[in-house]
PDB file of C-alpha atoms in Angstrom:
ATOM      1  CA  UNK A   1     -10.095 -43.003 -24.781  1.00 68.00           C
ATOM      2  CA  UNK A   2     -13.289 -41.028 -26.256  1.00 82.00           C
ATOM      3  CA  UNK A   3     -12.965 -38.105 -28.899  1.00 82.00           C
ATOM      4  CA  UNK A   4     -14.304 -35.729 -26.596  1.00 81.00           C
ATOM      5  CA  UNK A   5     -11.625 -36.131 -24.308  1.00 78.00           C
ATOM      6  CA  UNK A   6      -8.862 -36.583 -26.877  1.00 76.00           C
ATOM      7  CA  UNK A   7     -10.126 -33.243 -27.691  1.00 77.00           C
ATOM      8  CA  UNK A   8     -10.186 -31.525 -24.893  1.00 72.00           C
ATOM      9  CA  UNK A   9      -6.344 -33.533 -24.281  1.00 71.00           C
ATOM     10  CA  UNK A  10      -5.410 -31.707 -27.655  1.00 71.00           C
ATOM     11  CA  UNK A  11      -6.723 -28.322 -26.459  1.00 72.00           C
ATOM     12  CA  UNK A  12      -4.939 -28.341 -23.199  1.00 70.00           C
ATOM     13  CA  UNK A  13      -1.597 -29.453 -24.486  1.00 74.00           C
ATOM     14  CA  UNK A  14      -1.950 -26.710 -28.332  1.00 78.00           C
ATOM     15  CA  UNK A  15       0.019 -23.784 -25.937  1.00 76.00           C
ATOM     16  CA  UNK A  16       3.006 -25.750 -25.555  1.00 77.00           C
ATOM     17  CA  UNK A  17       2.515 -27.243 -28.887  1.00 82.00           C
ATOM     18  CA  UNK A  18       2.422 -23.650 -29.892  1.00 86.00           C
ATOM     19  CA  UNK A  19       5.180 -22.429 -27.531  1.00 83.00           C
ATOM     20  CA  UNK A  20       7.702 -25.559 -28.781  1.00 87.00           C
ATOM     21  CA  UNK A  21       7.017 -24.593 -32.232  1.00 91.00           C
ATOM     22  CA  UNK A  22       8.136 -20.968 -31.481  1.00 90.00           C
ATOM     23  CA  UNK A  23      10.863 -21.949 -29.569  1.00 88.00           C
ATOM     24  CA  UNK A  24      12.185 -24.108 -32.841  1.00 90.00           C
ATOM     25  CA  UNK A  25      11.625 -20.612 -34.587  1.00 89.00           C
ATOM     26  CA  UNK A  26      13.667 -18.567 -32.492  1.00 88.00           C
ATOM     27  CA  UNK A  27      16.643 -21.482 -32.302  1.00 89.00           C
ATOM     28  CA  UNK A  28      16.934 -21.159 -36.240  1.00 88.00           C
ATOM     29  CA  UNK A  29      16.021 -17.590 -36.386  1.00 88.00           C
ATOM     30  CA  UNK A  30      13.933 -17.896 -38.441  1.00 86.00           C
ATOM     31  CA  UNK A  31      10.151 -17.155 -39.467  1.00 88.00           C
ATOM     32  CA  UNK A  32      10.017 -18.578 -41.967  1.00 92.00           C
ATOM     33  CA  UNK A  33       7.118 -21.506 -43.680  1.00 93.00           C
ATOM     34  CA  UNK A  34      10.173 -23.821 -43.483  1.00 93.00           C
ATOM     35  CA  UNK A  35      11.250 -23.640 -39.786  1.00 91.00           C
ATOM     36  CA  UNK A  36       7.066 -23.858 -39.031  1.00 92.00           C
ATOM     37  CA  UNK A  37       6.592 -26.887 -40.792  1.00 94.00           C
ATOM     38  CA  UNK A  38       9.940 -28.377 -39.390  1.00 94.00           C
ATOM     39  CA  UNK A  39       8.651 -26.540 -36.003  1.00 91.00           C
ATOM     40  CA  UNK A  40       5.795 -28.834 -36.436  1.00 92.00           C
ATOM     41  CA  UNK A  41       7.393 -32.365 -37.095  1.00 93.00           C
ATOM     42  CA  UNK A  42       9.751 -31.266 -34.643  1.00 91.00           C
ATOM     43  CA  UNK A  43       7.535 -30.551 -31.379  1.00 88.00           C
ATOM     44  CA  UNK A  44       5.268 -33.940 -33.191  1.00 86.00           C
ATOM     45  CA  UNK A  45       8.154 -35.435 -31.891  1.00 88.00           C
ATOM     46  CA  UNK A  46       8.825 -34.489 -28.567  1.00 84.00           C
ATOM     47  CA  UNK A  47       5.466 -34.291 -27.367  1.00 80.00           C
ATOM     48  CA  UNK A  48       5.171 -38.088 -28.731  1.00 80.00           C
ATOM     49  CA  UNK A  49       8.343 -39.569 -28.279  1.00 83.00           C
ATOM     50  CA  UNK A  50       8.352 -37.864 -24.674  1.00 80.00           C
ATOM     51  CA  UNK A  51       5.133 -38.190 -23.013  1.00 72.00           C
ATOM     52  CA  UNK A  52       4.759 -36.005 -20.236  1.00 65.00           C
ATOM     53  CA  UNK A  53       2.607 -35.671 -17.321  1.00 64.00           C
ATOM     54  CA  UNK A  54      -0.360 -32.780 -18.985  1.00 62.00           C
ATOM     55  CA  UNK A  55      -0.140 -29.308 -17.631  1.00 62.00           C
ATOM     56  CA  UNK A  56      -2.893 -28.070 -16.281  1.00 62.00           C
ATOM     57  CA  UNK A  57      -3.162 -23.777 -16.859  1.00 61.00           C
ATOM     58  CA  UNK A  58      -5.617 -22.498 -14.911  1.00 61.00           C
ATOM     59  CA  UNK A  59      -7.428 -20.939 -18.185  1.00 64.00           C
ATOM     60  CA  UNK A  60      -6.694 -17.035 -17.125  1.00 73.00           C
ATOM     61  CA  UNK A  61      -4.668 -14.415 -17.935  1.00 79.00           C
ATOM     62  CA  UNK A  62      -4.569 -11.098 -16.551  1.00 85.00           C
ATOM     63  CA  UNK A  63      -3.421  -9.148 -19.309  1.00 89.00           C
ATOM     64  CA  UNK A  64      -2.716  -5.802 -17.248  1.00 94.00           C
ATOM     65  CA  UNK A  65      -1.063  -8.247 -13.808  1.00 93.00           C
ATOM     66  CA  UNK A  66       1.191  -9.274 -17.052  1.00 90.00           C
ATOM     67  CA  UNK A  67       2.805  -6.133 -18.298  1.00 94.00           C
ATOM     68  CA  UNK A  68       2.838  -4.951 -14.325  1.00 95.00           C
ATOM     69  CA  UNK A  69       4.663  -7.971 -14.187  1.00 94.00           C
ATOM     70  CA  UNK A  70       7.087  -7.307 -17.931  1.00 94.00           C
ATOM     71  CA  UNK A  71       7.663  -4.224 -16.001  1.00 95.00           C
ATOM     72  CA  UNK A  72       8.669  -5.254 -12.252  1.00 96.00           C
ATOM     73  CA  UNK A  73      10.915  -8.034 -14.262  1.00 94.00           C
ATOM     74  CA  UNK A  74      12.557  -5.490 -16.177  1.00 95.00           C
ATOM     75  CA  UNK A  75      12.846  -3.239 -13.504  1.00 96.00           C
ATOM     76  CA  UNK A  76      14.347  -6.084 -10.710  1.00 95.00           C
ATOM     77  CA  UNK A  77      16.598  -7.531 -13.676  1.00 94.00           C
ATOM     78  CA  UNK A  78      18.296  -4.266 -14.333  1.00 95.00           C
ATOM     79  CA  UNK A  79      18.638  -3.313 -10.217  1.00 95.00           C
ATOM     80  CA  UNK A  80      20.186  -6.941  -9.833  1.00 93.00           C
ATOM     81  CA  UNK A  81      22.482  -6.816 -12.387  1.00 93.00           C
ATOM     82  CA  UNK A  82      23.510  -3.314 -10.704  1.00 94.00           C
ATOM     83  CA  UNK A  83      24.317  -4.375  -6.919  1.00 91.00           C
ATOM     84  CA  UNK A  84      25.999  -7.715  -7.760  1.00 91.00           C
ATOM     85  CA  UNK A  85      28.300  -5.605 -10.913  1.00 90.00           C
ATOM     86  CA  UNK A  86      28.736  -3.299  -7.616  1.00 90.00           C
ATOM     87  CA  UNK A  87      29.289  -5.995  -5.125  1.00 87.00           C
ATOM     88  CA  UNK A  88      31.657  -7.761  -7.549  1.00 84.00           C
ATOM     89  CA  UNK A  89      33.543  -4.276  -7.953  1.00 88.00           C
ATOM     90  CA  UNK A  90      33.470  -3.200  -4.166  1.00 84.00           C
ATOM     91  CA  UNK A  91      37.204  -4.205  -2.912  1.00 83.00           C
ATOM     92  CA  UNK A  92      36.949  -3.234   0.638  1.00 85.00           C
ATOM     93  CA  UNK A  93      34.343  -6.417   1.126  1.00 80.00           C
ATOM     94  CA  UNK A  94      33.569  -9.406  -0.141  1.00 80.00           C
ATOM     95  CA  UNK A  95      29.986  -9.779  -0.848  1.00 80.00           C
ATOM     96  CA  UNK A  96      28.317 -12.208   1.641  1.00 86.00           C
ATOM     97  CA  UNK A  97      25.992 -15.138   0.967  1.00 90.00           C
ATOM     98  CA  UNK A  98      23.836 -17.638   2.229  1.00 93.00           C
ATOM     99  CA  UNK A  99      21.322 -20.638   0.936  1.00 94.00           C
ATOM    100  CA  UNK A 100      17.673 -19.625   2.397  1.00 95.00           C
ATOM    101  CA  UNK A 101      14.774 -22.051   2.471  1.00 96.00           C
ATOM    102  CA  UNK A 102      11.512 -20.270   1.253  1.00 96.00           C
ATOM    103  CA  UNK A 103       8.423 -22.123   1.589  1.00 96.00           C
ATOM    104  CA  UNK A 104       5.795 -20.803  -1.043  1.00 95.00           C
ATOM    105  CA  UNK A 105       1.862 -20.456  -0.568  1.00 94.00           C
ATOM    106  CA  UNK A 106       0.440 -22.092  -3.319  1.00 92.00           C
ATOM    107  CA  UNK A 107       0.671 -25.372  -4.547  1.00 90.00           C
ATOM    108  CA  UNK A 108       0.698 -26.031  -7.917  1.00 88.00           C
ATOM    109  CA  UNK A 109       3.835 -26.896  -9.544  1.00 87.00           C
ATOM    110  CA  UNK A 110       3.464 -24.150 -12.761  1.00 86.00           C
ATOM    111  CA  UNK A 111       2.970 -21.000 -10.027  1.00 91.00           C
ATOM    112  CA  UNK A 112       6.670 -22.615  -8.344  1.00 93.00           C
ATOM    113  CA  UNK A 113       7.908 -23.176 -11.907  1.00 91.00           C
ATOM    114  CA  UNK A 114       7.981 -19.893 -12.738  1.00 92.00           C
ATOM    115  CA  UNK A 115       8.650 -18.342  -9.413  1.00 95.00           C
ATOM    116  CA  UNK A 116      11.793 -19.909  -9.456  1.00 94.00           C
ATOM    117  CA  UNK A 117      12.718 -18.940 -13.494  1.00 93.00           C
ATOM    118  CA  UNK A 118      11.494 -15.727 -12.271  1.00 94.00           C
ATOM    119  CA  UNK A 119      14.297 -15.458  -9.340  1.00 94.00           C
ATOM    120  CA  UNK A 120      16.599 -17.500 -10.660  1.00 92.00           C
ATOM    121  CA  UNK A 121      16.881 -15.140 -13.884  1.00 92.00           C
ATOM    122  CA  UNK A 122      17.315 -12.225 -11.679  1.00 92.00           C
ATOM    123  CA  UNK A 123      20.972 -12.027 -11.078  1.00 92.00           C
ATOM    124  CA  UNK A 124      21.656 -12.497  -7.374  1.00 91.00           C
ATOM    125  CA  UNK A 125      20.022 -15.249  -7.049  1.00 92.00           C
ATOM    126  CA  UNK A 126      19.852 -18.663  -8.062  1.00 93.00           C
ATOM    127  CA  UNK A 127      17.645 -21.203  -7.248  1.00 94.00           C
ATOM    128  CA  UNK A 128      19.436 -24.684  -6.104  1.00 94.00           C
ATOM    129  CA  UNK A 129      16.308 -27.082  -5.580  1.00 94.00           C
ATOM    130  CA  UNK A 130      13.049 -27.141  -5.417  1.00 94.00           C
ATOM    131  CA  UNK A 131      10.977 -29.240  -2.971  1.00 94.00           C
ATOM    132  CA  UNK A 132       7.642 -30.298  -4.242  1.00 90.00           C
ATOM    133  CA  UNK A 133       6.006 -31.968  -1.795  1.00 92.00           C
ATOM    134  CA  UNK A 134       6.686 -29.337   0.860  1.00 94.00           C
ATOM    135  CA  UNK A 135       6.678 -26.459  -1.609  1.00 93.00           C
ATOM    136  CA  UNK A 136       9.946 -24.476  -0.612  1.00 96.00           C
ATOM    137  CA  UNK A 137      12.310 -23.310  -3.061  1.00 96.00           C
ATOM    138  CA  UNK A 138      16.137 -23.427  -1.718  1.00 97.00           C
ATOM    139  CA  UNK A 139      18.144 -20.105  -3.211  1.00 96.00           C
ATOM    140  CA  UNK A 140      21.738 -19.574  -2.506  1.00 95.00           C
ATOM    141  CA  UNK A 141      22.105 -15.346  -2.083  1.00 94.00           C
ATOM    142  CA  UNK A 142      24.947 -13.470  -2.869  1.00 91.00           C
ATOM    143  CA  UNK A 143      24.716  -9.474  -0.837  1.00 86.00           C
ATOM    144  CA  UNK A 144      23.262 -11.103   2.765  1.00 88.00           C
ATOM    145  CA  UNK A 145      25.146  -9.301   5.633  1.00 86.00           C
ATOM    146  CA  UNK A 146      22.061  -9.794   8.744  1.00 89.00           C
ATOM    147  CA  UNK A 147      18.653 -11.682   9.155  1.00 92.00           C
ATOM    148  CA  UNK A 148      17.276  -8.101   7.560  1.00 94.00           C
ATOM    149  CA  UNK A 149      18.662  -8.675   4.241  1.00 90.00           C
ATOM    150  CA  UNK A 150      17.495 -12.623   4.238  1.00 92.00           C
ATOM    151  CA  UNK A 151      13.860 -11.797   5.748  1.00 94.00           C
ATOM    152  CA  UNK A 152      14.438  -9.050   2.231  1.00 93.00           C
ATOM    153  CA  UNK A 153      14.453 -11.917   0.159  1.00 94.00           C
ATOM    154  CA  UNK A 154      12.124 -14.456   1.446  1.00 95.00           C
ATOM    155  CA  UNK A 155       9.813 -11.894   0.774  1.00 95.00           C
ATOM    156  CA  UNK A 156      11.322 -10.824  -2.795  1.00 95.00           C
ATOM    157  CA  UNK A 157      10.607 -14.665  -3.964  1.00 96.00           C
ATOM    158  CA  UNK A 158       6.527 -14.772  -2.067  1.00 95.00           C
ATOM    159  CA  UNK A 159       6.675 -11.571  -3.889  1.00 96.00           C
ATOM    160  CA  UNK A 160       7.197 -13.270  -7.513  1.00 96.00           C
ATOM    161  CA  UNK A 161       5.046 -15.931  -6.433  1.00 95.00           C
ATOM    162  CA  UNK A 162       1.808 -13.103  -5.753  1.00 95.00           C
ATOM    163  CA  UNK A 163       3.119 -11.513  -9.875  1.00 95.00           C
ATOM    164  CA  UNK A 164       2.948 -14.672 -10.949  1.00 94.00           C
ATOM    165  CA  UNK A 165      -0.720 -16.203  -9.580  1.00 93.00           C
ATOM    166  CA  UNK A 166      -2.548 -12.300 -10.407  1.00 93.00           C
ATOM    167  CA  UNK A 167      -0.665 -12.340 -14.203  1.00 91.00           C
ATOM    168  CA  UNK A 168      -1.875 -16.751 -14.867  1.00 88.00           C
ATOM    169  CA  UNK A 169      -2.947 -18.053 -11.579  1.00 87.00           C
ATOM    170  CA  UNK A 170      -6.443 -19.660 -11.245  1.00 85.00           C
ATOM    171  CA  UNK A 171      -9.639 -17.320  -9.715  1.00 87.00           C
ATOM    172  CA  UNK A 172      -8.772 -19.975  -6.503  1.00 88.00           C
ATOM    173  CA  UNK A 173      -4.959 -19.079  -6.411  1.00 88.00           C
ATOM    174  CA  UNK A 174      -5.457 -15.119  -6.278  1.00 89.00           C
ATOM    175  CA  UNK A 175      -9.000 -16.275  -3.773  1.00 90.00           C
ATOM    176  CA  UNK A 176      -6.152 -17.860  -1.239  1.00 89.00           C
ATOM    177  CA  UNK A 177      -3.438 -15.089  -1.651  1.00 87.00           C
ATOM    178  CA  UNK A 178      -6.151 -12.100  -0.637  1.00 86.00           C
ATOM    179  CA  UNK A 179      -6.914 -14.542   2.299  1.00 86.00           C
ATOM    180  CA  UNK A 180      -3.483 -15.233   3.419  1.00 80.00           C
ATOM    181  CA  UNK A 181      -2.095 -11.397   2.719  1.00 71.00           C
ATOM    182  CA  UNK A 182      -5.466 -10.952   5.467  1.00 58.00           C
ATOM    183  CA  UNK A 183      -7.191  -8.006   5.108  1.00 50.00           C
ATOM    184  CA  UNK A 184      -4.552  -4.750   6.539  1.00 45.00           C
ATOM    185  CA  UNK A 185      -3.383  -6.145   2.429  1.00 44.00           C
ATOM    186  CA  UNK A 186      -5.265  -7.498  -0.721  1.00 42.00           C
ATOM    187  CA  UNK A 187      -3.000  -8.974  -3.892  1.00 45.00           C
ATOM    188  CA  UNK A 188      -5.431  -7.847  -5.966  1.00 43.00           C
TER     189      UNK A 188
END
């Protein structure tokens, strides 16, 4: 491998390396020099022992859409918690549940992962499986009583995918969303 390719590979993996060091420091609950050094050692060990395929980042982060994502996620987290609490405490009826399949629009492992994690963190839904080849997420959702509720859950997952793409997706992925939305609704 040439030095320029090695440097490019290192540059692509740098965000993950930094994330591993920060995760180490968060796990120990310490932001000290010793925690930083042991985190670097742990990150080097993990990246050398567990050879994972390199993940290509888009190189694009839209701070405005990232902040919108974080705000909407916080609201969805609170709303989902309250909804699930109400469904549990409503003794008149059992909360109905369903397993739904949601075909995603963007063919990117990282976008699919971000979307799946986001949907799983919001109370009331849990990703059971991800079909990577066909870009389908399978979710277990509670609180569904009709076909309209199922469609609303599917639209919600697609909306989270849209938010993720607008925040960290490539320009081509943003254009693809705009084309899929048609002239009546542009994602930007």
